[in-house]
CSV table of C-alpha atoms in Angstrom, one decimal:
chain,number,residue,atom,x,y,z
P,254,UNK,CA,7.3,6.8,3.6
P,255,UNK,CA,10.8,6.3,4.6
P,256,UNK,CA,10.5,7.9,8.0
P,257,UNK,CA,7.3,5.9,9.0
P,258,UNK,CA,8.1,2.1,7.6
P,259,UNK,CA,9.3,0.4,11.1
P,260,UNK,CA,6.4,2.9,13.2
P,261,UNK,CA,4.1,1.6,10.2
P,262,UNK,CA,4.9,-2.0,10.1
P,263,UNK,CA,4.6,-2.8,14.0
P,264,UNK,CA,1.7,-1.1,14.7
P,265,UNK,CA,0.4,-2.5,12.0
P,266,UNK,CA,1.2,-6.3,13.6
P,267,UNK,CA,0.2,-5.2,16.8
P,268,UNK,CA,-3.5,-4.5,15.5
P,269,UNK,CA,-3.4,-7.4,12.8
P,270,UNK,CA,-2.6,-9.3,15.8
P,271,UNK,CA,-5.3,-8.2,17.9
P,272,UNK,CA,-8.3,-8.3,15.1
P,273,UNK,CA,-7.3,-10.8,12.8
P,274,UNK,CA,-5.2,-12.9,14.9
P,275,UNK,CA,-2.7,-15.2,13.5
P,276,UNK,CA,-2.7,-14.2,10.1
P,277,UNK,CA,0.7,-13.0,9.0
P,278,UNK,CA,1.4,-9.2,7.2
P,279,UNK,CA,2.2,-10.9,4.1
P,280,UNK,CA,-1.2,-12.7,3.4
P,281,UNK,CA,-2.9,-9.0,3.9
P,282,UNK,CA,-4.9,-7.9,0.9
P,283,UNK,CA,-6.3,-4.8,0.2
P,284,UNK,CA,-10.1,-5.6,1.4
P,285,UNK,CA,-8.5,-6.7,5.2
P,286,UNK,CA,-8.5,-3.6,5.7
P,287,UNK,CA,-12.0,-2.6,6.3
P,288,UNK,CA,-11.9,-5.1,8.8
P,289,UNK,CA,-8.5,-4.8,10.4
P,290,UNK,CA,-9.5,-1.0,11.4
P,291,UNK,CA,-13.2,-1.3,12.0
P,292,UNK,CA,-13.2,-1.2,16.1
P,293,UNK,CA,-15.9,-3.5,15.8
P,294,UNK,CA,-16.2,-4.0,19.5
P,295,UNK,CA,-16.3,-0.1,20.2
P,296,UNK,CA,-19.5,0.0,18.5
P,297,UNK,CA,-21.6,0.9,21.5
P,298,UNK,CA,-19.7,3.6,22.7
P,299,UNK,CA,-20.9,5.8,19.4
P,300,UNK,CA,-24.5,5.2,18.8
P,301,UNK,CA,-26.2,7.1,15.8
P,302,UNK,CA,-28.8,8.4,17.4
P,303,UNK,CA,-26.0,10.1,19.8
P,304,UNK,CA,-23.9,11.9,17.4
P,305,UNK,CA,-25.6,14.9,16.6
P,306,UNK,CA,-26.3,15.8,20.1
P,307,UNK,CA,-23.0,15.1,20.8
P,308,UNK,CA,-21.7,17.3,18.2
P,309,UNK,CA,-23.7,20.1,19.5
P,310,UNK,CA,-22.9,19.9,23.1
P,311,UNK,CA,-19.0,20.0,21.7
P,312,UNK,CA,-20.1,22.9,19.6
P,313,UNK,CA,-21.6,25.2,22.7
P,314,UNK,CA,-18.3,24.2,24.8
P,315,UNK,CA,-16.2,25.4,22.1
P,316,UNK,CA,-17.9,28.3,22.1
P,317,UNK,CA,-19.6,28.5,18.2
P,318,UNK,CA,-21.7,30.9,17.8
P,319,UNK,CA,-25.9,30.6,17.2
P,320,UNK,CA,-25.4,32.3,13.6
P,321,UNK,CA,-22.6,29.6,12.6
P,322,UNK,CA,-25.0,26.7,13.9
P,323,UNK,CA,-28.1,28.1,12.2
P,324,UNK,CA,-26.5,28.1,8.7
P,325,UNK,CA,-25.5,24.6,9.0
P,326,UNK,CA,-28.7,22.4,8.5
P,327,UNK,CA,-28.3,18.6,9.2
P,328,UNK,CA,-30.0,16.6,7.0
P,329,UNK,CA,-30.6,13.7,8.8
P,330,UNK,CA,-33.6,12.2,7.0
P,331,UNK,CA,-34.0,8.4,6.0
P,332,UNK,CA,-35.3,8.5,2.5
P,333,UNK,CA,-34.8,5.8,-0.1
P,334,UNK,CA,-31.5,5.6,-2.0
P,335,UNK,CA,-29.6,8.1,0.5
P,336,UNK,CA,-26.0,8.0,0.4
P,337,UNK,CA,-25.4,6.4,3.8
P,338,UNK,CA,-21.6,8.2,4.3
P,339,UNK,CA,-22.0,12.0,5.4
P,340,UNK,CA,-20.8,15.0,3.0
P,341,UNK,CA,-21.5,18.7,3.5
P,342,UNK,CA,-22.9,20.5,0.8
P,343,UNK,CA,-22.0,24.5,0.6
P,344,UNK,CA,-24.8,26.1,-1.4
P,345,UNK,CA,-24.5,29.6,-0.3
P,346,UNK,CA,-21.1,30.3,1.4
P,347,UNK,CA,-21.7,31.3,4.2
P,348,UNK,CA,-25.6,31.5,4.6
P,349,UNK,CA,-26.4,28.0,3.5
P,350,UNK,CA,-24.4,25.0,4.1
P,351,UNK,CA,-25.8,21.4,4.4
P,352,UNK,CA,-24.4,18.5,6.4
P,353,UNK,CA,-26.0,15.6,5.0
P,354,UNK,CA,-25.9,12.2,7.3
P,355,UNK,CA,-27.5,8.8,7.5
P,356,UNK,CA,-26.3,7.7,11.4
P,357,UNK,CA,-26.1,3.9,11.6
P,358,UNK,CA,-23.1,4.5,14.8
P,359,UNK,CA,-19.6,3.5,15.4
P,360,UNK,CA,-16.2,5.1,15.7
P,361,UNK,CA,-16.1,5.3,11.8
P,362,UNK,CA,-19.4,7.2,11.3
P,363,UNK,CA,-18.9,9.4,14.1
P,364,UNK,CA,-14.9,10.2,12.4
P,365,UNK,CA,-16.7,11.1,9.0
P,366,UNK,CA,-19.1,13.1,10.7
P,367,UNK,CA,-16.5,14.8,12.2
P,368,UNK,CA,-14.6,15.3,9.1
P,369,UNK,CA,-17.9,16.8,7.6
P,370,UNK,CA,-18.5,19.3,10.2
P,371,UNK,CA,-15.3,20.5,10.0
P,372,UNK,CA,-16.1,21.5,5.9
P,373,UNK,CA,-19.2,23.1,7.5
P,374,UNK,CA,-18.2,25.2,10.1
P,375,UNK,CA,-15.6,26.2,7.4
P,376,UNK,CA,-18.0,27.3,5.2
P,377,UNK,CA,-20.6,28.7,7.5
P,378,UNK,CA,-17.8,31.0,9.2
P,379,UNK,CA,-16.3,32.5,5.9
P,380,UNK,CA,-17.0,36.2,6.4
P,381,UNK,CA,-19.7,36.9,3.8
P,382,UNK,CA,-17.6,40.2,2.5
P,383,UNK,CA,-14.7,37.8,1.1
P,384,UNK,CA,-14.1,37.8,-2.4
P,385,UNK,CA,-15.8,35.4,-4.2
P,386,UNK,CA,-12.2,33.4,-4.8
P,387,UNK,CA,-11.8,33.2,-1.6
P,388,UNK,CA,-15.5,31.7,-0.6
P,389,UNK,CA,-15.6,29.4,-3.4
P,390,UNK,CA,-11.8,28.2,-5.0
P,391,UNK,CA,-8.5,28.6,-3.7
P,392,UNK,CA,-6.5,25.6,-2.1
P,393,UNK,CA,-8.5,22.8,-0.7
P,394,UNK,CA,-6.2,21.6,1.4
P,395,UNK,CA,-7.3,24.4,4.0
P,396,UNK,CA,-11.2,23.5,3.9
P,397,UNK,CA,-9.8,20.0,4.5
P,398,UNK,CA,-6.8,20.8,7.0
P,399,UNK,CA,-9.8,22.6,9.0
P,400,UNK,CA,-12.0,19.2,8.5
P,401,UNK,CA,-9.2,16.9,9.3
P,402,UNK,CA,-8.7,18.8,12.9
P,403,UNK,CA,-12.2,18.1,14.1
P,404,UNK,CA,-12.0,14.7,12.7
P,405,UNK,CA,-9.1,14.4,14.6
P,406,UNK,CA,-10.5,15.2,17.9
P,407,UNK,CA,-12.2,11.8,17.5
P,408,UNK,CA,-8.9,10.3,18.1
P,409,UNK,CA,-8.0,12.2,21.1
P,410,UNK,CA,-8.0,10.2,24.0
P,411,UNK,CA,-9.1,13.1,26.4
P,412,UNK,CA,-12.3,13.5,23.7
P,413,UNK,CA,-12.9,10.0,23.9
P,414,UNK,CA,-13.2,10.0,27.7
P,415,UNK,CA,-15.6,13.2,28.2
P,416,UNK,CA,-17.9,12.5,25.2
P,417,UNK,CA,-18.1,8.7,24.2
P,418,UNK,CA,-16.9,8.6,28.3
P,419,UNK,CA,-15.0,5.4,27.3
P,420,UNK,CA,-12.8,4.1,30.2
P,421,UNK,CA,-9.0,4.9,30.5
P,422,UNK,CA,-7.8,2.1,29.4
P,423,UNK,CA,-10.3,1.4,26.5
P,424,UNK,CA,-9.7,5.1,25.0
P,425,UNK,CA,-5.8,3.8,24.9
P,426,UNK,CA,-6.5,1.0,23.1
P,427,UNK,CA,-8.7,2.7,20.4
P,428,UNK,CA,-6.6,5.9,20.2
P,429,UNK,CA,-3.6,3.2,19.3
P,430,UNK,CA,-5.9,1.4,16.3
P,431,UNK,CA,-7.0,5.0,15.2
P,432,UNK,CA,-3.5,6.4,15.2
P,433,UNK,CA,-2.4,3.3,13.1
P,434,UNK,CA,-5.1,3.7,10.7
P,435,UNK,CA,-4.4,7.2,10.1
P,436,UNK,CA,-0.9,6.4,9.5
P,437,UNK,CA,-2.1,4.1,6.6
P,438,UNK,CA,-3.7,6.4,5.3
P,439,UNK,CA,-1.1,8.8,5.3
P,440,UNK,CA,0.8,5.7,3.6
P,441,UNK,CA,-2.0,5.6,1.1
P,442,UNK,CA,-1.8,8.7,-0.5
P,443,UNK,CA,1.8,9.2,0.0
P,444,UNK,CA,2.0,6.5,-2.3
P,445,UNK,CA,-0.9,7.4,-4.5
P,446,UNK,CA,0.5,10.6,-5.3
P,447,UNK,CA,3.7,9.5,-6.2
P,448,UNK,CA,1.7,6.9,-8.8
P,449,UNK,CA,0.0,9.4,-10.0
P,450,UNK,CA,2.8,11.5,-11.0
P,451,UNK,CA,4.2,8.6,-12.8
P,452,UNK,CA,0.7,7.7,-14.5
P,453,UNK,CA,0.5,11.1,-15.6
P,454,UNK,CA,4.2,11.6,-17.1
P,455,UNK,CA,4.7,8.5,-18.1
P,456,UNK,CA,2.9,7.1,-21.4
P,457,UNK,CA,3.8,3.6,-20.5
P,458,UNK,CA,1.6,1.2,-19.0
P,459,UNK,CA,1.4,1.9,-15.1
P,460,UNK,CA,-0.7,-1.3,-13.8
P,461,UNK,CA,2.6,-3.0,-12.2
P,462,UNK,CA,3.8,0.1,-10.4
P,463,UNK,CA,0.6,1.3,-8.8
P,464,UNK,CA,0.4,-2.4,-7.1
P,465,UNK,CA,3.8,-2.3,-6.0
P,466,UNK,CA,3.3,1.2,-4.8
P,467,UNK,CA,0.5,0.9,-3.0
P,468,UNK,CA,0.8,-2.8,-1.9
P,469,UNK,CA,4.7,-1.8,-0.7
P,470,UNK,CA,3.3,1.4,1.1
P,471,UNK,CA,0.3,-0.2,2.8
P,472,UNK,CA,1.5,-3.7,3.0
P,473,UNK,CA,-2.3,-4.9,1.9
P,474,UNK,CA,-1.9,-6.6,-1.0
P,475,UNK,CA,-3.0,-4.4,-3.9
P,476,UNK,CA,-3.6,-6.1,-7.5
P,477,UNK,CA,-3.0,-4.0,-10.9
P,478,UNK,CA,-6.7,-3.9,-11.4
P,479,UNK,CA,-7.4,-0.8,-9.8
P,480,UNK,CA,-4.7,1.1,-11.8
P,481,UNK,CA,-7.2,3.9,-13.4
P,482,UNK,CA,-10.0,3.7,-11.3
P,483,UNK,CA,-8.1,4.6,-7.7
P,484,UNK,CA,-6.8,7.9,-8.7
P,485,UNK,CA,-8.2,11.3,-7.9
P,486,UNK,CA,-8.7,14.0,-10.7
P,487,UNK,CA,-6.1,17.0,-10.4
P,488,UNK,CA,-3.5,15.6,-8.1
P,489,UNK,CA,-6.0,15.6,-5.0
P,490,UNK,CA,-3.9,13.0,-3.5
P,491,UNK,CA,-1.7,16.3,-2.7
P,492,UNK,CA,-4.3,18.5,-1.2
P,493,UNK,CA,-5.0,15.6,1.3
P,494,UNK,CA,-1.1,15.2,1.8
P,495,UNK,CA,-0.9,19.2,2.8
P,496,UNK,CA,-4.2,19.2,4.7
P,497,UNK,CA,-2.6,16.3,7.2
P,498,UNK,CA,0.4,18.9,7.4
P,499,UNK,CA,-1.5,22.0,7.9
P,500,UNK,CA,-4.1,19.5,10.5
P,501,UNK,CA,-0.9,18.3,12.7
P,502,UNK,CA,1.1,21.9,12.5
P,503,UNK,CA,-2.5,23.6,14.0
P,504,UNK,CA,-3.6,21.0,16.7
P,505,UNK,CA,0.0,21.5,17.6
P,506,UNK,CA,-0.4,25.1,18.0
P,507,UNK,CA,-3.6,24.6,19.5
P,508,UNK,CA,-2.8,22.4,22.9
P,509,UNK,CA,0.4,24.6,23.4
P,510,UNK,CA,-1.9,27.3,23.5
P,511,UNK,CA,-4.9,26.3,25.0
P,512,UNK,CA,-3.7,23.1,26.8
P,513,UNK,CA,-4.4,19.4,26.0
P,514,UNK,CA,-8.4,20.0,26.3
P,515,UNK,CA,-8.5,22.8,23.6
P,516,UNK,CA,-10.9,21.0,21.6
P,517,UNK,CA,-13.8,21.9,24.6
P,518,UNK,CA,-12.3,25.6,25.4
P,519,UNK,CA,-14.6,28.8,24.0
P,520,UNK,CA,-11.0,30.4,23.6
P,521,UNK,CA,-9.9,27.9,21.1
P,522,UNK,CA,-13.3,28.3,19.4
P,523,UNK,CA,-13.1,31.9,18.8
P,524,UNK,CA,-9.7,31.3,17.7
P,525,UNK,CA,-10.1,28.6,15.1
P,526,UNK,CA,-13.2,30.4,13.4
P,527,UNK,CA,-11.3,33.5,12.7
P,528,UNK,CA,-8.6,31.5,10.9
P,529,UNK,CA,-11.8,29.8,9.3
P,530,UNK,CA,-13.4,33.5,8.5
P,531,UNK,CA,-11.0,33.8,6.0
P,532,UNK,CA,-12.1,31.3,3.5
P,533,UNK,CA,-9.3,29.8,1.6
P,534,UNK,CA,-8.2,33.7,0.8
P,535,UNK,CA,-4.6,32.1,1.2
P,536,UNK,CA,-3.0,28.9,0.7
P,537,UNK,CA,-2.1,26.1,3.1
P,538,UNK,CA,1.3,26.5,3.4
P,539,UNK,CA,1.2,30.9,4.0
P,540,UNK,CA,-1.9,29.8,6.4
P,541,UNK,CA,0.4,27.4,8.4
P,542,UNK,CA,3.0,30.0,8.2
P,543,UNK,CA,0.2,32.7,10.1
P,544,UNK,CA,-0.9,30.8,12.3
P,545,UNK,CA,1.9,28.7,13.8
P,546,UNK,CA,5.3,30.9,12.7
P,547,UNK,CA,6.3,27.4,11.1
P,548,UNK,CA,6.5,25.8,7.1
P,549,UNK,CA,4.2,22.9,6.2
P,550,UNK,CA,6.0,20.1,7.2
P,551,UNK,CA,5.3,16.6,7.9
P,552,UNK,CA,7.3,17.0,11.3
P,553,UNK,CA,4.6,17.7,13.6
P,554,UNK,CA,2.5,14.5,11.8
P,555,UNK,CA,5.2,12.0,12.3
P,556,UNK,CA,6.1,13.1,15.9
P,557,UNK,CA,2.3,12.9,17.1
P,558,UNK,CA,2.2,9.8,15.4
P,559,UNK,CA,5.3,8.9,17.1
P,560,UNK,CA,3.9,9.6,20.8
P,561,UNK,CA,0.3,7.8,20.0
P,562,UNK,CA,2.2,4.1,18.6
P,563,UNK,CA,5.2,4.1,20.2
């Protein structure tokens, strides 16, 4: 948190400034933003009806194999009452995994889908002779380290220009609102986790402190209301925390392997589904270890975060 406040704080005004306009950082409260991130105006770029097409043209240039593709079904049905943000369903790792989406369109949909196919080609590419512990528990932050990479290629600027085929400038622009909105989120549960430590160690009332936390952290006004209900059960805050170290540590791996334009190279492909064959058979940090000779470590985060804002 320390390390990120002045990157945070003027990106931050510089997209405030843009979206909301004249409104100052101190009159932010939490449900701004929604809005201050939306990239309303990007909408057309990422049209619903696109984004599984698009997902499987990506697919083919990375190289994923027919068998990892047919045990993914997309449930793409409109039916009453369907949840309209994706989520992938494992049922039988690896034979049956479902991706379950509702495509309305925009950068945001198109990010979650992402996310979402990450989990799934995760699960679909677990070799099926791993143990059952390593199909089905072990640490989560690997399944989502793998789904925060291909979420992330959403915010490359090279994807944005050979999928969505936005303009050079216009793919700065957004990469520069995405990068700042990760970083709040990184914010976010940086400071949720610490709350939660306190909420769970601490038999005093924690109202006042998850406000100041999050509200200091964010700089969107949170109130004490939300004290119990925005927590995650067992600490998940922390699995997200290490899945944004084990994301940044592997792209970074990635492009000085396979060059900026990894995320479209069949070599990459066959590369990343090995690490996924193993199923969560070992933790984040021993993964990140494997695969890039390097710790977990929120170095490689802050200094991509660095280059996109600064």
């Amino acid at each position: 948190l320390d390390a990120t406040a002045d990157l945070y704080r003027e990106s931050l005004g510089r997209v405030v400034r843009q979206r909301l306009g004249s409104i100052p950082l101190a009159a932010l409260v939490r449900s701004d933003a929604s809005w201050t991130f939306r990239a309303r105006d990007f909408d057309g770029a990422f049209p619903g009806a696109a984004m599984v097409g698009t997902a499987g043209r990506q697919m083919a240039e990375l190289g994923v194999p027919a068998i990892q593709q047919a045990r993914i079904t997309f449930d793409t049905e409109e039916r009453p009452g369907k949840q309209p943000r994706a989520f992938c369903v494992p049922v039988r790792v690896p034979d049956e995994v479902y991706l379950v989406l509702r495509p309305r369109g925009g950068h945001a949909d198109y990010r979650t889908f992402w996310h979402e196919l990450g989990h799934a080609l995760h699960f679909a590419s677990i070799e099926s002779t791993q143990p059952f512990a390593a199909r089905w528990l072990g640490d989560n932050s690997v399944t989502e380290g793998f789904a925060m990479l291909w979420e992330h290629m959403t915010i490359d600027a090279r994807w944005l220009r050979r999928y969505p085929e936005l303009s050079r400038d216009d793919s700065a622009r957004l990469v520069f609102e995405l990068a700042a909105h990760e970083l709040y989120g990184v914010r976010r549960y940086a400071a949720k986790l610490s709350y939660e430590l306190l909420l769970h160690g601490n038999a005093a009332p924690a109202a006042d402190e998850y406000a100041d936390r999050l509200t200091r952290a964010t700089l969107f006004r949170y109130t004490p209301d939300d004290y119990l209900a925005d927590v995650d059960p067992w600490f998940y805050a922390a699995r997200y925390l290490r899945a944004w170290q084990l994301e940044a540590a592997l792209a970074a791996a990635l492009t000085e392997r396979f060059d900026d334009d990894w995320h479209r190279n069949p070599r990459t492909g066959a590369y990343v589904l090995e690490l996924m064959s193993r199923g969560q058979a070992a933790a984040a940090d021993r993964l990140a270890e494997e695969a890039t000779g390097a710790p977990l470590s929120y170095a490689p985060l802050v200094t991509r975060l660095e280059r996109l804002l600064g």
